[in-house]
mmCIF file of C-alpha atoms in Angstrom:
data_model
loop_
_atom_site.group_PDB
_atom_site.id
_atom_site.type_symbol
_atom_site.label_atom_id
_atom_site.label_comp_id
_atom_site.label_asym_id
_atom_site.label_seq_id
_atom_site.Cartn_x
_atom_site.Cartn_y
_atom_site.Cartn_z
ATOM 1 C CA GLY A 252 0.000 0.000 0.000
ATOM 2 C CA GLN A 253 0.915 3.649 -0.137
ATOM 3 C CA ASN A 254 1.150 5.880 2.889
ATOM 4 C CA ILE A 255 2.451 9.435 3.024
ATOM 5 C CA ASP A 256 2.425 11.305 6.331
ATOM 6 C CA GLN A 257 3.033 14.960 7.010
ATOM 7 C CA PRO A 258 1.829 17.307 9.756
ATOM 8 C CA THR A 259 -1.509 18.979 9.154
ATOM 9 C CA GLU A 260 -0.556 22.462 10.234
ATOM 10 C CA MET A 261 2.476 24.452 11.351
ATOM 11 C CA THR A 262 2.959 28.047 12.399
ATOM 12 C CA ALA A 263 6.139 30.103 12.325
ATOM 13 C CA THR A 264 7.318 33.670 12.628
ATOM 14 C CA GLU A 265 8.449 35.880 9.782
ATOM 15 C CA GLY A 266 12.223 35.670 9.381
ATOM 16 C CA ALA A 267 12.476 32.305 11.127
ATOM 17 C CA ILE A 268 13.311 28.827 9.790
ATOM 18 C CA VAL A 269 10.764 26.034 9.568
ATOM 19 C CA GLN A 270 11.150 22.349 8.721
ATOM 20 C CA ILE A 271 8.227 20.372 7.320
ATOM 21 C CA ASN A 272 8.659 16.617 7.615
ATOM 22 C CA CYS A 273 7.284 13.880 5.409
ATOM 23 C CA THR A 274 7.471 10.131 5.888
ATOM 24 C CA TYR A 275 6.480 7.685 3.208
ATOM 25 C CA GLN A 276 5.830 4.006 2.697
ATOM 26 C CA THR A 277 5.250 3.006 -0.887
ATOM 27 C CA SER A 278 5.535 -0.186 -2.893
ATOM 28 C CA GLY A 279 8.471 0.945 -4.975
ATOM 29 C CA PHE A 280 10.000 4.403 -4.810
ATOM 30 C CA ASN A 281 11.454 6.640 -7.476
ATOM 31 C CA GLY A 282 11.883 9.963 -5.795
ATOM 32 C CA LEU A 283 10.032 12.568 -3.808
ATOM 33 C CA PHE A 284 8.494 15.889 -4.824
ATOM 34 C CA TRP A 285 7.560 18.944 -2.829
ATOM 35 C CA TYR A 286 4.900 21.320 -4.130
ATOM 36 C CA GLN A 287 3.609 24.631 -2.800
ATOM 37 C CA GLN A 288 -0.067 25.513 -3.037
ATOM 38 C CA HIS A 289 -1.467 28.900 -2.106
ATOM 39 C CA ALA A 290 -5.117 29.053 -1.156
ATOM 40 C CA GLY A 291 -7.339 28.882 -4.213
ATOM 41 C CA GLU A 292 -4.443 28.238 -6.562
ATOM 42 C CA ALA A 293 -2.847 25.251 -8.282
ATOM 43 C CA PRO A 294 0.156 23.445 -6.767
ATOM 44 C CA THR A 295 3.527 24.555 -8.105
ATOM 45 C CA PHE A 296 6.757 22.578 -8.126
ATOM 46 C CA LEU A 297 9.382 23.287 -5.478
ATOM 47 C CA SER A 298 11.831 20.385 -5.485
ATOM 48 C CA TYR A 299 12.569 16.811 -6.438
ATOM 49 C CA ASN A 300 14.920 14.406 -4.610
ATOM 50 C CA VAL A 301 15.812 10.928 -5.754
ATOM 51 C CA LEU A 302 19.206 10.474 -4.076
ATOM 52 C CA ASP A 303 19.937 10.766 -0.377
ATOM 53 C CA GLY A 304 21.034 14.166 0.785
ATOM 54 C CA LEU A 305 20.181 17.819 0.741
ATOM 55 C CA GLU A 306 19.199 19.845 -2.315
ATOM 56 C CA GLU A 307 19.359 23.595 -1.835
ATOM 57 C CA LYS A 308 17.503 26.103 -3.925
ATOM 58 C CA GLY A 309 17.587 29.621 -2.596
ATOM 59 C CA ARG A 310 15.617 29.910 0.639
ATOM 60 C CA PHE A 311 14.197 26.422 0.195
ATOM 61 C CA SER A 312 16.036 23.135 0.731
ATOM 62 C CA SER A 313 14.817 19.565 0.577
ATOM 63 C CA PHE A 314 16.341 16.490 2.167
ATOM 64 C CA LEU A 315 15.815 12.806 1.493
ATOM 65 C CA SER A 316 16.778 9.629 3.344
ATOM 66 C CA ARG A 317 15.669 6.614 1.332
ATOM 67 C CA SER A 318 16.650 4.122 4.028
ATOM 68 C CA LYS A 319 14.443 5.900 6.545
ATOM 69 C CA GLY A 320 11.589 6.726 4.175
ATOM 70 C CA TYR A 321 11.895 10.331 5.257
ATOM 71 C CA SER A 322 12.108 13.750 3.702
ATOM 72 C CA TYR A 323 11.893 17.315 4.874
ATOM 73 C CA LEU A 324 11.441 20.721 3.331
ATOM 74 C CA LEU A 325 13.393 23.519 4.994
ATOM 75 C CA LEU A 326 12.280 27.096 4.533
ATOM 76 C CA LYS A 327 14.650 29.835 5.665
ATOM 77 C CA GLU A 328 14.114 33.555 6.201
ATOM 78 C CA LEU A 329 10.372 33.052 6.186
ATOM 79 C CA GLN A 330 8.233 35.639 4.482
ATOM 80 C CA MET A 331 4.511 36.237 4.820
ATOM 81 C CA LYS A 332 4.025 35.034 1.250
ATOM 82 C CA ASP A 333 5.316 31.599 2.307
ATOM 83 C CA SER A 334 1.983 31.012 4.025
ATOM 84 C CA ALA A 335 0.625 28.151 1.943
ATOM 85 C CA SER A 336 0.041 24.441 1.902
ATOM 86 C CA TYR A 337 3.099 22.258 1.227
ATOM 87 C CA LEU A 338 2.509 18.927 -0.452
ATOM 88 C CA CYS A 339 4.839 15.982 -0.275
ATOM 89 C CA ALA A 340 4.504 13.385 -3.067
ATOM 90 C CA ALA A 341 6.322 10.063 -3.418
ATOM 91 C CA LEU A 342 6.813 8.730 -6.929
ATOM 92 C CA ARG A 343 6.074 5.067 -7.372
ATOM 93 C CA PRO A 344 6.215 2.710 -10.363
ATOM 94 C CA THR A 345 3.020 1.350 -11.846
ATOM 95 C CA GLY A 346 3.160 -0.712 -15.006
ATOM 96 C CA GLY A 347 5.404 1.184 -17.368
ATOM 97 C CA SER A 348 4.893 4.541 -15.709
ATOM 98 C CA TYR A 349 5.642 6.380 -12.506
ATOM 99 C CA ILE A 350 2.908 8.206 -10.668
ATOM 100 C CA PRO A 351 2.980 10.380 -7.561
ATOM 101 C CA THR A 352 1.118 9.640 -4.363
ATOM 102 C CA PHE A 353 0.462 12.824 -2.429
ATOM 103 C CA GLY A 354 0.342 13.416 1.284
ATOM 104 C CA ARG A 355 -2.527 15.437 2.737
ATOM 105 C CA GLY A 356 -0.482 18.610 2.801
ATOM 106 C CA THR A 357 0.898 20.789 5.571
ATOM 107 C CA SER A 358 -0.694 24.186 6.018
ATOM 108 C CA LEU A 359 2.015 26.669 7.014
ATOM 109 C CA ILE A 360 0.958 29.914 8.644
ATOM 110 C CA VAL A 361 3.608 32.627 8.856
ATOM 111 C CA HIS A 362 2.799 35.451 11.257
ATOM 112 C CA PRO A 363 4.592 38.750 11.826
ATOM 113 C CA ASP B 1027 5.892 28.420 -19.901
ATOM 114 C CA VAL B 1028 3.751 25.323 -19.622
ATOM 115 C CA LYS B 1029 0.114 26.145 -19.594
ATOM 116 C CA VAL B 1030 -2.597 23.821 -18.371
ATOM 117 C CA THR B 1031 -6.109 25.159 -18.678
ATOM 118 C CA GLN B 1032 -9.392 23.813 -17.407
ATOM 119 C CA SER B 1033 -12.726 24.615 -18.979
ATOM 120 C CA SER B 1034 -14.397 26.051 -15.893
ATOM 121 C CA ARG B 1035 -13.290 27.458 -12.548
ATOM 122 C CA TYR B 1036 -16.679 26.899 -10.944
ATOM 123 C CA LEU B 1037 -19.444 24.498 -11.896
ATOM 124 C CA VAL B 1038 -22.782 23.677 -10.296
ATOM 125 C CA LYS B 1039 -24.657 20.567 -11.371
ATOM 126 C CA ARG B 1040 -27.587 18.540 -10.172
ATOM 127 C CA THR B 1041 -27.534 14.952 -8.934
ATOM 128 C CA GLY B 1042 -27.765 12.524 -11.831
ATOM 129 C CA GLU B 1043 -26.455 14.917 -14.476
ATOM 130 C CA LYS B 1044 -23.632 13.931 -16.776
ATOM 131 C CA VAL B 1045 -20.673 16.226 -16.234
ATOM 132 C CA PHE B 1046 -17.682 16.874 -18.471
ATOM 133 C CA LEU B 1047 -14.527 18.518 -17.157
ATOM 134 C CA GLU B 1048 -12.064 19.475 -19.852
ATOM 135 C CA CYS B 1049 -8.331 19.979 -19.561
ATOM 136 C CA VAL B 1050 -5.941 21.217 -22.229
ATOM 137 C CA GLN B 1051 -2.151 21.526 -22.127
ATOM 138 C CA ASP B 1052 -0.046 23.322 -24.681
ATOM 139 C CA MET B 1053 3.412 21.795 -24.177
ATOM 140 C CA ASP B 1054 3.068 18.488 -26.017
ATOM 141 C CA HIS B 1055 3.241 16.547 -22.756
ATOM 142 C CA GLU B 1056 2.706 12.800 -22.961
ATOM 143 C CA ASN B 1057 1.110 12.378 -19.572
ATOM 144 C CA MET B 1058 -2.033 13.866 -18.141
ATOM 145 C CA PHE B 1059 -3.702 13.351 -14.782
ATOM 146 C CA TRP B 1060 -6.974 14.057 -13.030
ATOM 147 C CA TYR B 1061 -7.047 14.554 -9.253
ATOM 148 C CA ARG B 1062 -9.642 15.592 -6.766
ATOM 149 C CA GLN B 1063 -8.680 17.596 -3.716
ATOM 150 C CA ASP B 1064 -10.745 17.558 -0.542
ATOM 151 C CA PRO B 1065 -10.025 19.151 2.840
ATOM 152 C CA GLY B 1066 -8.156 16.750 5.078
ATOM 153 C CA LEU B 1067 -7.712 14.202 2.302
ATOM 154 C CA GLY B 1068 -5.233 15.920 0.048
ATOM 155 C CA LEU B 1069 -4.797 15.211 -3.643
ATOM 156 C CA ARG B 1070 -6.115 11.846 -4.798
ATOM 157 C CA LEU B 1071 -5.496 10.461 -8.264
ATOM 158 C CA ILE B 1072 -8.622 9.535 -10.228
ATOM 159 C CA TYR B 1073 -7.212 8.581 -13.639
ATOM 160 C CA PHE B 1074 -4.128 9.223 -15.681
ATOM 161 C CA SER B 1075 -3.136 8.833 -19.297
ATOM 162 C CA TYR B 1076 0.327 8.298 -20.713
ATOM 163 C CA ASP B 1077 -0.642 8.419 -24.372
ATOM 164 C CA VAL B 1078 -3.518 9.213 -26.675
ATOM 165 C CA LYS B 1079 -6.400 6.787 -26.182
ATOM 166 C CA MET B 1080 -4.558 5.206 -23.245
ATOM 167 C CA LYS B 1081 -5.854 5.464 -19.711
ATOM 168 C CA GLU B 1082 -5.045 3.965 -16.345
ATOM 169 C CA LYS B 1083 -7.064 3.936 -13.150
ATOM 170 C CA GLY B 1084 -5.695 5.861 -10.234
ATOM 171 C CA ASP B 1085 -6.569 5.399 -6.603
ATOM 172 C CA ILE B 1086 -10.232 6.458 -6.730
ATOM 173 C CA PRO B 1087 -11.671 5.803 -10.240
ATOM 174 C CA GLU B 1088 -15.146 4.733 -9.146
ATOM 175 C CA GLY B 1089 -17.870 6.957 -10.559
ATOM 176 C CA TYR B 1090 -15.560 8.530 -13.142
ATOM 177 C CA SER B 1091 -14.377 7.860 -16.660
ATOM 178 C CA VAL B 1092 -11.913 9.677 -18.911
ATOM 179 C CA SER B 1093 -11.277 10.322 -22.546
ATOM 180 C CA ARG B 1094 -8.093 11.241 -24.380
ATOM 181 C CA GLU B 1095 -8.739 11.537 -28.091
ATOM 182 C CA LYS B 1096 -5.998 14.097 -28.679
ATOM 183 C CA LYS B 1097 -2.640 14.491 -27.010
ATOM 184 C CA GLU B 1098 -3.379 17.938 -25.644
ATOM 185 C CA ARG B 1099 -6.823 17.243 -24.216
ATOM 186 C CA PHE B 1100 -7.884 15.027 -21.314
ATOM 187 C CA SER B 1101 -11.505 14.929 -20.243
ATOM 188 C CA LEU B 1102 -12.974 13.723 -16.979
ATOM 189 C CA ILE B 1103 -16.550 12.452 -17.127
ATOM 190 C CA LEU B 1104 -18.981 11.981 -14.297
ATOM 191 C CA GLU B 1105 -21.627 9.715 -15.825
ATOM 192 C CA SER B 1106 -24.190 10.459 -13.127
ATOM 193 C CA ALA B 1107 -23.071 13.105 -10.688
ATOM 194 C CA SER B 1108 -23.612 12.525 -6.993
ATOM 195 C CA THR B 1109 -23.281 14.857 -4.028
ATOM 196 C CA ASN B 1110 -20.158 13.051 -2.799
ATOM 197 C CA GLN B 1111 -18.424 14.153 -5.994
ATOM 198 C CA THR B 1112 -18.564 17.755 -4.870
ATOM 199 C CA SER B 1113 -14.897 18.660 -4.815
ATOM 200 C CA MET B 1114 -12.039 20.609 -6.355
ATOM 201 C CA TYR B 1115 -10.820 18.854 -9.496
ATOM 202 C CA LEU B 1116 -7.265 19.441 -10.640
ATOM 203 C CA CYS B 1117 -5.763 18.446 -13.945
ATOM 204 C CA ALA B 1118 -2.012 18.050 -14.383
ATOM 205 C CA SER B 1119 0.402 17.173 -17.148
ATOM 206 C CA SER B 1120 4.024 16.055 -17.317
ATOM 207 C CA LEU B 1121 6.441 15.540 -20.153
ATOM 208 C CA SER B 1122 7.019 11.850 -19.560
ATOM 209 C CA THR B 1123 6.866 9.538 -16.596
ATOM 210 C CA SER B 1124 9.334 7.080 -18.098
ATOM 211 C CA THR B 1125 12.288 8.867 -16.572
ATOM 212 C CA SER B 1126 10.490 9.489 -13.273
ATOM 213 C CA THR B 1127 11.981 12.941 -12.993
ATOM 214 C CA ASP B 1128 9.280 14.934 -14.597
ATOM 215 C CA THR B 1129 7.473 17.633 -12.745
ATOM 216 C CA GLN B 1130 3.728 17.860 -12.921
ATOM 217 C CA TYR B 1131 2.185 21.134 -14.032
ATOM 218 C CA PHE B 1132 -1.249 21.788 -12.662
ATOM 219 C CA GLY B 1133 -4.234 23.614 -14.033
ATOM 220 C CA PRO B 1134 -6.115 26.184 -11.926
ATOM 221 C CA GLY B 1135 -8.759 23.680 -10.841
ATOM 222 C CA THR B 1136 -12.515 23.348 -11.223
ATOM 223 C CA ARG B 1137 -14.628 23.628 -8.115
ATOM 224 C CA LEU B 1138 -17.607 21.362 -8.762
ATOM 225 C CA THR B 1139 -20.696 21.486 -6.596
ATOM 226 C CA VAL B 1140 -23.333 18.778 -7.028
ATOM 227 C CA LEU B 1141 -26.712 19.675 -5.567
#
């Protein structure tokens, strides 16, 4: 079966650092995506990890440990506009394709 | 820029009606997906298609069907709408899933209400 877990909601202060965790259990694994979704809008791509380690992209970084079935998204120097839902998605093989299984999303609230 | 468009942002239908949700992408992507998104449940895959006239069931296909007659267009069909199909429907496309590295690009979503 497929199971993706992430916290439902987090709050943080502007300028701070926040880490959003994601654990996954999938039958087969081919990488993990993070998406950002602002209220009323479509999800947009943030990062993709397939190898263990940290990928840094500006204020956002994403980490993966395949052996632990664990990933996190790290947001630095938080801004008010970072208030959004963050979706973790594990990519799994099915037939000749790979499809993502999404977690339920973490709603991040950044306050002044 | 990749553009994924959906035919309606908001739609209200009655129980038992046949409903068509249309999705078009303009980047020649092979793969297209239909999800529904509900509070507390996240994004759940209904159907996907990796080629014209090809379709695969996702995690929650019951009550839905799809059609992909052209590469750029992927339609979601509710044969007989029910109130439990009230949801936000999101379409997505990706270049190819064969390499497993391809990002999905999402449309703006259609908020469907079934009365």
